[in-house]
Amino acid sequence: MPGFLRLALVAIGLMLCATARPALAKDDLYRTKTIVTGQGEENRQTGFKACLDAVLVKVSGDQRLPKKPEMAALREKAGSLVAEFRYRDRMEGIPIHDEQGTHDRPHDLTCLYRPEVIDPVLASLGSKPWLSARPRLAVLLATERGARHFALTADDERGAPLRESFVNAADPLAMQIVFPKASHLSESGLDDKALHATEMAALDKAAKQAGADQALAGRIVWSDKELGWIADWRLATGGKTYSWQMRGVSFDEAFRVAMRGAAQVLSGNGQP
């Protein structure tokens, strides 16, 4: 093989390796969306406030920021911090009927921000951007509701709504998640009961074998008393295992709590 052709193939191989896990583009990191009713000014301003909260958490990884007292004043000028915004009719293709107008229809409001605007806002809140590569997490979850219990896997139909919900929870935080195959868990000796009892070092090893960087371990148990799920989460980094819990919530909220907590830990912002 000619030398120049060999060098070209090597270069192409290096490019493919480099692009296998592309870095998150700043435009993606500084973009958020929320749902509003119509395109009226009042609803737009409400959407701007929600998007401001979301972008600050997304960029920093710190879920505590929206609770800071300084946020009240920032929300009042939320619209002035937006660089661009656009709408998408969530009922696109469905004709308007009766007296319904576009002001009644749900829309996705997407807001794009500039780093030179948001980064100083974060600094004013005692925070900073989390710009390093975000690890891919293997979700190792045990679920229990009465006599029904199973480990969440990539190929079990019972878990389809849970997987979709988890993806929806990860996306607003620019987090990557994967679900292990049932065969992989079986080979690792990890059923739903073992997942809850296994140390994080072993779960992280299993996560790497599943193509992730580390594990996000969890257990959700339905409680009639709490009228919702009790969710426990674990994640290890820097030689320390962090754990957090939420009680009496839907599984959608349980997974949002999981991802917000994971982002807070991995961004270096401490205990969820």
PDB file of N, CA and C in Angstrom, residues 89-172:
ATOM      1  N   ASP A  89     -45.548  24.803  17.024  1.00  0.00           N
ATOM      2  CA  ASP A  89     -46.900  24.397  17.406  1.00  0.00           C
ATOM      3  C   ASP A  89     -46.909  22.891  17.671  1.00  0.00           C
ATOM      4  N   ARG A  90     -47.199  22.497  18.900  1.00  0.00           N
ATOM      5  CA  ARG A  90     -47.201  21.073  19.255  1.00  0.00           C
ATOM      6  C   ARG A  90     -48.387  20.334  18.629  1.00  0.00           C
ATOM      7  N   MET A  91     -49.353  21.085  18.103  1.00  0.00           N
ATOM      8  CA  MET A  91     -50.494  20.470  17.417  1.00  0.00           C
ATOM      9  C   MET A  91     -50.408  20.733  15.909  1.00  0.00           C
ATOM     10  N   GLU A  92     -49.183  20.923  15.432  1.00  0.00           N
ATOM     11  CA  GLU A  92     -48.973  21.197  14.017  1.00  0.00           C
ATOM     12  C   GLU A  92     -49.614  20.108  13.154  1.00  0.00           C
ATOM     13  N   GLY A  93     -50.364  20.518  12.169  1.00  0.00           N
ATOM     14  CA  GLY A  93     -51.037  19.561  11.297  1.00  0.00           C
ATOM     15  C   GLY A  93     -52.464  19.264  11.722  1.00  0.00           C
ATOM     16  N   ILE A  94     -52.828  19.675  12.952  1.00  0.00           N
ATOM     17  CA  ILE A  94     -54.205  19.488  13.427  1.00  0.00           C
ATOM     18  C   ILE A  94     -54.955  20.797  13.195  1.00  0.00           C
ATOM     19  N   PRO A  95     -55.988  20.817  12.371  1.00  0.00           N
ATOM     20  CA  PRO A  95     -56.682  22.070  12.053  1.00  0.00           C
ATOM     21  C   PRO A  95     -57.274  22.721  13.291  1.00  0.00           C
ATOM     22  N   ILE A  96     -57.268  24.050  13.297  1.00  0.00           N
ATOM     23  CA  ILE A  96     -57.959  24.799  14.348  1.00  0.00           C
ATOM     24  C   ILE A  96     -59.458  24.574  14.179  1.00  0.00           C
ATOM     25  N   HIS A  97     -60.157  24.298  15.303  1.00  0.00           N
ATOM     26  CA  HIS A  97     -61.575  24.008  15.193  1.00  0.00           C
ATOM     27  C   HIS A  97     -62.350  24.809  16.232  1.00  0.00           C
ATOM     28  N   ASP A  98     -63.647  24.892  16.023  1.00  0.00           N
ATOM     29  CA  ASP A  98     -64.547  25.677  16.874  1.00  0.00           C
ATOM     30  C   ASP A  98     -64.007  27.092  16.992  1.00  0.00           C
ATOM     31  N   GLU A  99     -63.933  27.618  18.232  1.00  0.00           N
ATOM     32  CA  GLU A  99     -63.460  28.985  18.425  1.00  0.00           C
ATOM     33  C   GLU A  99     -61.998  29.009  18.881  1.00  0.00           C
ATOM     34  N   GLN A 100     -61.361  27.857  18.808  1.00  0.00           N
ATOM     35  CA  GLN A 100     -59.980  27.800  19.254  1.00  0.00           C
ATOM     36  C   GLN A 100     -59.092  28.561  18.275  1.00  0.00           C
ATOM     37  N   GLY A 101     -58.194  29.349  18.820  1.00  0.00           N
ATOM     38  CA  GLY A 101     -57.210  30.050  17.996  1.00  0.00           C
ATOM     39  C   GLY A 101     -55.814  29.618  18.385  1.00  0.00           C
ATOM     40  N   THR A 102     -54.840  30.173  17.687  1.00  0.00           N
ATOM     41  CA  THR A 102     -53.454  29.789  17.995  1.00  0.00           C
ATOM     42  C   THR A 102     -53.058  30.194  19.407  1.00  0.00           C
ATOM     43  N   HIS A 103     -53.778  31.167  19.996  1.00  0.00           N
ATOM     44  CA  HIS A 103     -53.427  31.584  21.359  1.00  0.00           C
ATOM     45  C   HIS A 103     -53.767  30.504  22.379  1.00  0.00           C
ATOM     46  N   ASP A 104     -54.570  29.509  21.976  1.00  0.00           N
ATOM     47  CA  ASP A 104     -54.958  28.440  22.901  1.00  0.00           C
ATOM     48  C   ASP A 104     -54.120  27.179  22.722  1.00  0.00           C
ATOM     49  N   ARG A 105     -53.341  27.124  21.678  1.00  0.00           N
ATOM     50  CA  ARG A 105     -52.639  25.882  21.337  1.00  0.00           C
ATOM     51  C   ARG A 105     -51.280  25.811  22.026  1.00  0.00           C
ATOM     52  N   PRO A 106     -50.885  24.614  22.479  1.00  0.00           N
ATOM     53  CA  PRO A 106     -49.586  24.482  23.134  1.00  0.00           C
ATOM     54  C   PRO A 106     -48.445  24.589  22.125  1.00  0.00           C
ATOM     55  N   HIS A 107     -47.417  25.309  22.509  1.00  0.00           N
ATOM     56  CA  HIS A 107     -46.247  25.505  21.671  1.00  0.00           C
ATOM     57  C   HIS A 107     -44.976  25.183  22.465  1.00  0.00           C
ATOM     58  N   ASP A 108     -43.979  24.666  21.761  1.00  0.00           N
ATOM     59  CA  ASP A 108     -42.626  24.616  22.320  1.00  0.00           C
ATOM     60  C   ASP A 108     -41.998  25.980  22.094  1.00  0.00           C
ATOM     61  N   LEU A 109     -41.536  26.593  23.176  1.00  0.00           N
ATOM     62  CA  LEU A 109     -40.786  27.844  23.079  1.00  0.00           C
ATOM     63  C   LEU A 109     -39.319  27.510  23.312  1.00  0.00           C
ATOM     64  N   THR A 110     -38.489  27.675  22.282  1.00  0.00           N
ATOM     65  CA  THR A 110     -37.057  27.400  22.383  1.00  0.00           C
ATOM     66  C   THR A 110     -36.300  28.714  22.493  1.00  0.00           C
ATOM     67  N   CYS A 111     -35.423  28.806  23.476  1.00  0.00           N
ATOM     68  CA  CYS A 111     -34.631  30.010  23.704  1.00  0.00           C
ATOM     69  C   CYS A 111     -33.152  29.693  23.546  1.00  0.00           C
ATOM     70  N   LEU A 112     -32.458  30.546  22.819  1.00  0.00           N
ATOM     71  CA  LEU A 112     -31.012  30.422  22.648  1.00  0.00           C
ATOM     72  C   LEU A 112     -30.342  31.583  23.366  1.00  0.00           C
ATOM     73  N   TYR A 113     -29.312  31.262  24.134  1.00  0.00           N
ATOM     74  CA  TYR A 113     -28.582  32.255  24.907  1.00  0.00           C
ATOM     75  C   TYR A 113     -27.133  32.321  24.449  1.00  0.00           C
ATOM     76  N   ARG A 114     -26.470  33.412  24.774  1.00  0.00           N
ATOM     77  CA  ARG A 114     -25.056  33.573  24.475  1.00  0.00           C
ATOM     78  C   ARG A 114     -24.223  33.347  25.730  1.00  0.00           C
ATOM     79  N   PRO A 115     -23.102  32.627  25.602  1.00  0.00           N
ATOM     80  CA  PRO A 115     -22.236  32.407  26.774  1.00  0.00           C
ATOM     81  C   PRO A 115     -21.798  33.702  27.444  1.00  0.00           C
ATOM     82  N   GLU A 116     -21.537  34.736  26.642  1.00  0.00           N
ATOM     83  CA  GLU A 116     -21.077  36.002  27.222  1.00  0.00           C
ATOM     84  C   GLU A 116     -22.153  36.699  28.039  1.00  0.00           C
ATOM     85  N   VAL A 117     -23.393  36.236  27.908  1.00  0.00           N
ATOM     86  CA  VAL A 117     -24.485  36.769  28.737  1.00  0.00           C
ATOM     87  C   VAL A 117     -24.742  35.869  29.940  1.00  0.00           C
ATOM     88  N   ILE A 118     -24.817  34.565  29.701  1.00  0.00           N
ATOM     89  CA  ILE A 118     -25.176  33.635  30.773  1.00  0.00           C
ATOM     90  C   ILE A 118     -24.035  33.396  31.755  1.00  0.00           C
ATOM     91  N   ASP A 119     -22.805  33.340  31.271  1.00  0.00           N
ATOM     92  CA  ASP A 119     -21.680  33.048  32.173  1.00  0.00           C
ATOM     93  C   ASP A 119     -21.541  34.094  33.278  1.00  0.00           C
ATOM     94  N   PRO A 120     -21.674  35.398  32.994  1.00  0.00           N
ATOM     95  CA  PRO A 120     -21.647  36.373  34.090  1.00  0.00           C
ATOM     96  C   PRO A 120     -22.819  36.223  35.060  1.00  0.00           C
ATOM     97  N   VAL A 121     -23.975  35.809  34.542  1.00  0.00           N
ATOM     98  CA  VAL A 121     -25.115  35.564  35.435  1.00  0.00           C
ATOM     99  C   VAL A 121     -24.774  34.438  36.406  1.00  0.00           C
ATOM    100  N   LEU A 122     -24.179  33.376  35.877  1.00  0.00           N
ATOM    101  CA  LEU A 122     -23.754  32.279  36.750  1.00  0.00           C
ATOM    102  C   LEU A 122     -22.759  32.770  37.789  1.00  0.00           C
ATOM    103  N   ALA A 123     -21.809  33.585  37.373  1.00  0.00           N
ATOM    104  CA  ALA A 123     -20.814  34.113  38.310  1.00  0.00           C
ATOM    105  C   ALA A 123     -21.473  34.923  39.419  1.00  0.00           C
ATOM    106  N   SER A 124     -22.520  35.671  39.052  1.00  0.00           N
ATOM    107  CA  SER A 124     -23.224  36.475  40.061  1.00  0.00           C
ATOM    108  C   SER A 124     -23.943  35.599  41.082  1.00  0.00           C
ATOM    109  N   LEU A 125     -24.212  34.351  40.694  1.00  0.00           N
ATOM    110  CA  LEU A 125     -24.877  33.398  41.584  1.00  0.00           C
ATOM    111  C   LEU A 125     -23.867  32.494  42.292  1.00  0.00           C
ATOM    112  N   GLY A 126     -22.583  32.781  42.111  1.00  0.00           N
ATOM    113  CA  GLY A 126     -21.542  31.970  42.729  1.00  0.00           C
ATOM    114  C   GLY A 126     -21.309  30.653  42.028  1.00  0.00           C
ATOM    115  N   SER A 127     -21.617  30.599  40.722  1.00  0.00           N
ATOM    116  CA  SER A 127     -21.489  29.364  39.971  1.00  0.00           C
ATOM    117  C   SER A 127     -20.631  29.601  38.734  1.00  0.00           C
ATOM    118  N   LYS A 128     -20.495  28.564  37.895  1.00  0.00           N
ATOM    119  CA  LYS A 128     -19.701  28.670  36.672  1.00  0.00           C
ATOM    120  C   LYS A 128     -20.156  27.601  35.686  1.00  0.00           C
ATOM    121  N   PRO A 129     -19.807  27.759  34.407  1.00  0.00           N
ATOM    122  CA  PRO A 129     -20.205  26.759  33.409  1.00  0.00           C
ATOM    123  C   PRO A 129     -19.489  25.428  33.627  1.00  0.00           C
ATOM    124  N   TRP A 130     -20.190  24.365  33.321  1.00  0.00           N
ATOM    125  CA  TRP A 130     -19.626  23.012  33.341  1.00  0.00           C
ATOM    126  C   TRP A 130     -19.407  22.624  31.879  1.00  0.00           C
ATOM    127  N   LEU A 131     -18.202  22.860  31.398  1.00  0.00           N
ATOM    128  CA  LEU A 131     -17.914  22.728  29.980  1.00  0.00           C
ATOM    129  C   LEU A 131     -17.160  21.455  29.616  1.00  0.00           C
ATOM    130  N   SER A 132     -16.713  20.714  30.605  1.00  0.00           N
ATOM    131  CA  SER A 132     -15.993  19.475  30.302  1.00  0.00           C
ATOM    132  C   SER A 132     -16.962  18.422  29.765  1.00  0.00           C
ATOM    133  N   ALA A 133     -16.404  17.386  29.115  1.00  0.00           N
ATOM    134  CA  ALA A 133     -17.231  16.324  28.544  1.00  0.00           C
ATOM    135  C   ALA A 133     -18.088  15.673  29.629  1.00  0.00           C
ATOM    136  N   ARG A 134     -19.341  15.492  29.338  1.00  0.00           N
ATOM    137  CA  ARG A 134     -20.260  14.898  30.313  1.00  0.00           C
ATOM    138  C   ARG A 134     -20.272  13.382  30.149  1.00  0.00           C
ATOM    139  N   PRO A 135     -20.016  12.654  31.220  1.00  0.00           N
ATOM    140  CA  PRO A 135     -19.909  11.198  31.094  1.00  0.00           C
ATOM    141  C   PRO A 135     -21.225  10.552  30.686  1.00  0.00           C
ATOM    142  N   ARG A 136     -21.098   9.461  29.951  1.00  0.00           N
ATOM    143  CA  ARG A 136     -22.264   8.655  29.594  1.00  0.00           C
ATOM    144  C   ARG A 136     -22.573   7.729  30.765  1.00  0.00           C
ATOM    145  N   LEU A 137     -23.803   7.773  31.250  1.00  0.00           N
ATOM    146  CA  LEU A 137     -24.206   7.006  32.422  1.00  0.00           C
ATOM    147  C   LEU A 137     -25.022   5.783  32.029  1.00  0.00           C
ATOM    148  N   ALA A 138     -24.677   4.646  32.596  1.00  0.00           N
ATOM    149  CA  ALA A 138     -25.504   3.454  32.462  1.00  0.00           C
ATOM    150  C   ALA A 138     -26.517   3.459  33.597  1.00  0.00           C
ATOM    151  N   VAL A 139     -27.789   3.471  33.252  1.00  0.00           N
ATOM    152  CA  VAL A 139     -28.848   3.476  34.260  1.00  0.00           C
ATOM    153  C   VAL A 139     -29.073   2.044  34.732  1.00  0.00           C
ATOM    154  N   LEU A 140     -28.730   1.782  35.976  1.00  0.00           N
ATOM    155  CA  LEU A 140     -28.902   0.459  36.581  1.00  0.00           C
ATOM    156  C   LEU A 140     -29.990   0.587  37.637  1.00  0.00           C
ATOM    157  N   LEU A 141     -31.213   0.317  37.229  1.00  0.00           N
ATOM    158  CA  LEU A 141     -32.386   0.617  38.051  1.00  0.00           C
ATOM    159  C   LEU A 141     -33.188  -0.627  38.378  1.00  0.00           C
ATOM    160  N   ALA A 142     -33.513  -0.778  39.656  1.00  0.00           N
ATOM    161  CA  ALA A 142     -34.433  -1.822  40.122  1.00  0.00           C
ATOM    162  C   ALA A 142     -35.777  -1.182  40.432  1.00  0.00           C
ATOM    163  N   THR A 143     -36.857  -1.802  39.962  1.00  0.00           N
ATOM    164  CA  THR A 143     -38.198  -1.284  40.213  1.00  0.00           C
ATOM    165  C   THR A 143     -39.021  -2.322  40.970  1.00  0.00           C
ATOM    166  N   GLU A 144     -39.896  -1.826  41.831  1.00  0.00           N
ATOM    167  CA  GLU A 144     -40.723  -2.742  42.628  1.00  0.00           C
ATOM    168  C   GLU A 144     -42.085  -2.099  42.887  1.00  0.00           C
ATOM    169  N   ARG A 145     -43.136  -2.829  42.533  1.00  0.00           N
ATOM    170  CA  ARG A 145     -44.499  -2.394  42.842  1.00  0.00           C
ATOM    171  C   ARG A 145     -45.298  -3.621  43.222  1.00  0.00           C
ATOM    172  N   GLY A 146     -45.474  -3.817  44.512  1.00  0.00           N
ATOM    173  CA  GLY A 146     -46.132  -5.013  44.993  1.00  0.00           C
ATOM    174  C   GLY A 146     -45.300  -6.240  44.659  1.00  0.00           C
ATOM    175  N   ALA A 147     -45.951  -7.226  44.054  1.00  0.00           N
ATOM    176  CA  ALA A 147     -45.244  -8.452  43.695  1.00  0.00           C
ATOM    177  C   ALA A 147     -44.494  -8.316  42.379  1.00  0.00           C
ATOM    178  N   ARG A 148     -44.682  -7.214  41.701  1.00  0.00           N
ATOM    179  CA  ARG A 148     -44.054  -7.007  40.393  1.00  0.00           C
ATOM    180  C   ARG A 148     -42.731  -6.283  40.578  1.00  0.00           C
ATOM    181  N   HIS A 149     -41.657  -6.908  40.144  1.00  0.00           N
ATOM    182  CA  HIS A 149     -40.349  -6.251  40.268  1.00  0.00           C
ATOM    183  C   HIS A 149     -39.443  -6.713  39.133  1.00  0.00           C
ATOM    184  N   PHE A 150     -38.598  -5.812  38.666  1.00  0.00           N
ATOM    185  CA  PHE A 150     -37.676  -6.154  37.586  1.00  0.00           C
ATOM    186  C   PHE A 150     -36.582  -5.087  37.500  1.00  0.00           C
ATOM    187  N   ALA A 151     -35.499  -5.437  36.830  1.00  0.00           N
ATOM    188  CA  ALA A 151     -34.434  -4.481  36.533  1.00  0.00           C
ATOM    189  C   ALA A 151     -34.718  -3.850  35.177  1.00  0.00           C
ATOM    190  N   LEU A 152     -34.524  -2.561  35.072  1.00  0.00           N
ATOM    191  CA  LEU A 152     -34.760  -1.853  33.823  1.00  0.00           C
ATOM    192  C   LEU A 152     -33.644  -2.191  32.830  1.00  0.00           C
ATOM    193  N   THR A 153     -34.026  -2.685  31.665  1.00  0.00           N
ATOM    194  CA  THR A 153     -33.050  -3.040  30.638  1.00  0.00           C
ATOM    195  C   THR A 153     -33.464  -2.439  29.299  1.00  0.00           C
ATOM    196  N   ALA A 154     -32.556  -2.533  28.326  1.00  0.00           N
ATOM    197  CA  ALA A 154     -32.794  -1.939  27.012  1.00  0.00           C
ATOM    198  C   ALA A 154     -33.793  -2.719  26.183  1.00  0.00           C
ATOM    199  N   ASP A 155     -34.009  -3.985  26.527  1.00  0.00           N
ATOM    200  CA  ASP A 155     -34.779  -4.858  25.654  1.00  0.00           C
ATOM    201  C   ASP A 155     -35.977  -5.522  26.329  1.00  0.00           C
ATOM    202  N   ASP A 156     -36.474  -4.941  27.400  1.00  0.00           N
ATOM    203  CA  ASP A 156     -37.646  -5.482  28.092  1.00  0.00           C
ATOM    204  C   ASP A 156     -38.812  -4.528  27.864  1.00  0.00           C
ATOM    205  N   GLU A 157     -39.895  -5.024  27.259  1.00  0.00           N
ATOM    206  CA  GLU A 157     -41.034  -4.171  26.940  1.00  0.00           C
ATOM    207  C   GLU A 157     -41.654  -3.537  28.179  1.00  0.00           C
ATOM    208  N   ARG A 158     -41.558  -4.214  29.322  1.00  0.00           N
ATOM    209  CA  ARG A 158     -42.131  -3.638  30.543  1.00  0.00           C
ATOM    210  C   ARG A 158     -41.514  -2.291  30.875  1.00  0.00           C
ATOM    211  N   GLY A 159     -40.285  -2.100  30.461  1.00  0.00           N
ATOM    212  CA  GLY A 159     -39.578  -0.882  30.824  1.00  0.00           C
ATOM    213  C   GLY A 159     -39.666   0.232  29.806  1.00  0.00           C
ATOM    214  N   ALA A 160     -40.413   0.032  28.706  1.00  0.00           N
ATOM    215  CA  ALA A 160     -40.458   1.036  27.635  1.00  0.00           C
ATOM    216  C   ALA A 160     -40.880   2.423  28.133  1.00  0.00           C
ATOM    217  N   PRO A 161     -41.964   2.550  28.931  1.00  0.00           N
ATOM    218  CA  PRO A 161     -42.336   3.890  29.406  1.00  0.00           C
ATOM    219  C   PRO A 161     -41.275   4.494  30.322  1.00  0.00           C
ATOM    220  N   LEU A 162     -40.599   3.650  31.099  1.00  0.00           N
ATOM    221  CA  LEU A 162     -39.568   4.150  32.005  1.00  0.00           C
ATOM    222  C   LEU A 162     -38.358   4.651  31.218  1.00  0.00           C
ATOM    223  N   ARG A 163     -37.977   3.914  30.191  1.00  0.00           N
ATOM    224  CA  ARG A 163     -36.830   4.344  29.376  1.00  0.00           C
ATOM    225  C   ARG A 163     -37.122   5.679  28.696  1.00  0.00           C
ATOM    226  N   GLU A 164     -38.315   5.805  28.142  1.00  0.00           N
ATOM    227  CA  GLU A 164     -38.684   7.058  27.479  1.00  0.00           C
ATOM    228  C   GLU A 164     -38.657   8.217  28.468  1.00  0.00           C
ATOM    229  N   SER A 165     -39.176   7.984  29.660  1.00  0.00           N
ATOM    230  CA  SER A 165     -39.198   9.024  30.680  1.00  0.00           C
ATOM    231  C   SER A 165     -37.788   9.420  31.099  1.00  0.00           C
ATOM    232  N   PHE A 166     -36.897   8.428  31.220  1.00  0.00           N
ATOM    233  CA  PHE A 166     -35.520   8.715  31.611  1.00  0.00           C
ATOM    234  C   PHE A 166     -34.811   9.561  30.557  1.00  0.00           C
ATOM    235  N   VAL A 167     -35.026   9.228  29.289  1.00  0.00           N
ATOM    236  CA  VAL A 167     -34.430  10.008  28.200  1.00  0.00           C
ATOM    237  C   VAL A 167     -34.942  11.447  28.250  1.00  0.00           C
ATOM    238  N   ASN A 168     -36.226  11.619  28.509  1.00  0.00           N
ATOM    239  CA  ASN A 168     -36.809  12.959  28.614  1.00  0.00           C
ATOM    240  C   ASN A 168     -36.226  13.737  29.788  1.00  0.00           C
ATOM    241  N   ALA A 169     -35.833  13.029  30.838  1.00  0.00           N
ATOM    242  CA  ALA A 169     -35.232  13.686  31.999  1.00  0.00           C
ATOM    243  C   ALA A 169     -33.783  14.063  31.739  1.00  0.00           C
ATOM    244  N   ALA A 170     -33.090  13.275  30.921  1.00  0.00           N
ATOM    245  CA  ALA A 170     -31.673  13.517  30.658  1.00  0.00           C
ATOM    246  C   ALA A 170     -31.455  14.643  29.654  1.00  0.00           C
ATOM    247  N   ASP A 171     -32.331  14.739  28.665  1.00  0.00           N
ATOM    248  CA  ASP A 171     -32.126  15.673  27.557  1.00  0.00           C
ATOM    249  C   ASP A 171     -31.991  17.134  27.989  1.00  0.00           C
ATOM    250  N   PRO A 172     -32.840  17.676  28.881  1.00  0.00           N
ATOM    251  CA  PRO A 172     -32.705  19.089  29.249  1.00  0.00           C
ATOM    252  C   PRO A 172     -31.396  19.419  29.952  1.00  0.00           C
TER     253      PRO A 172
END
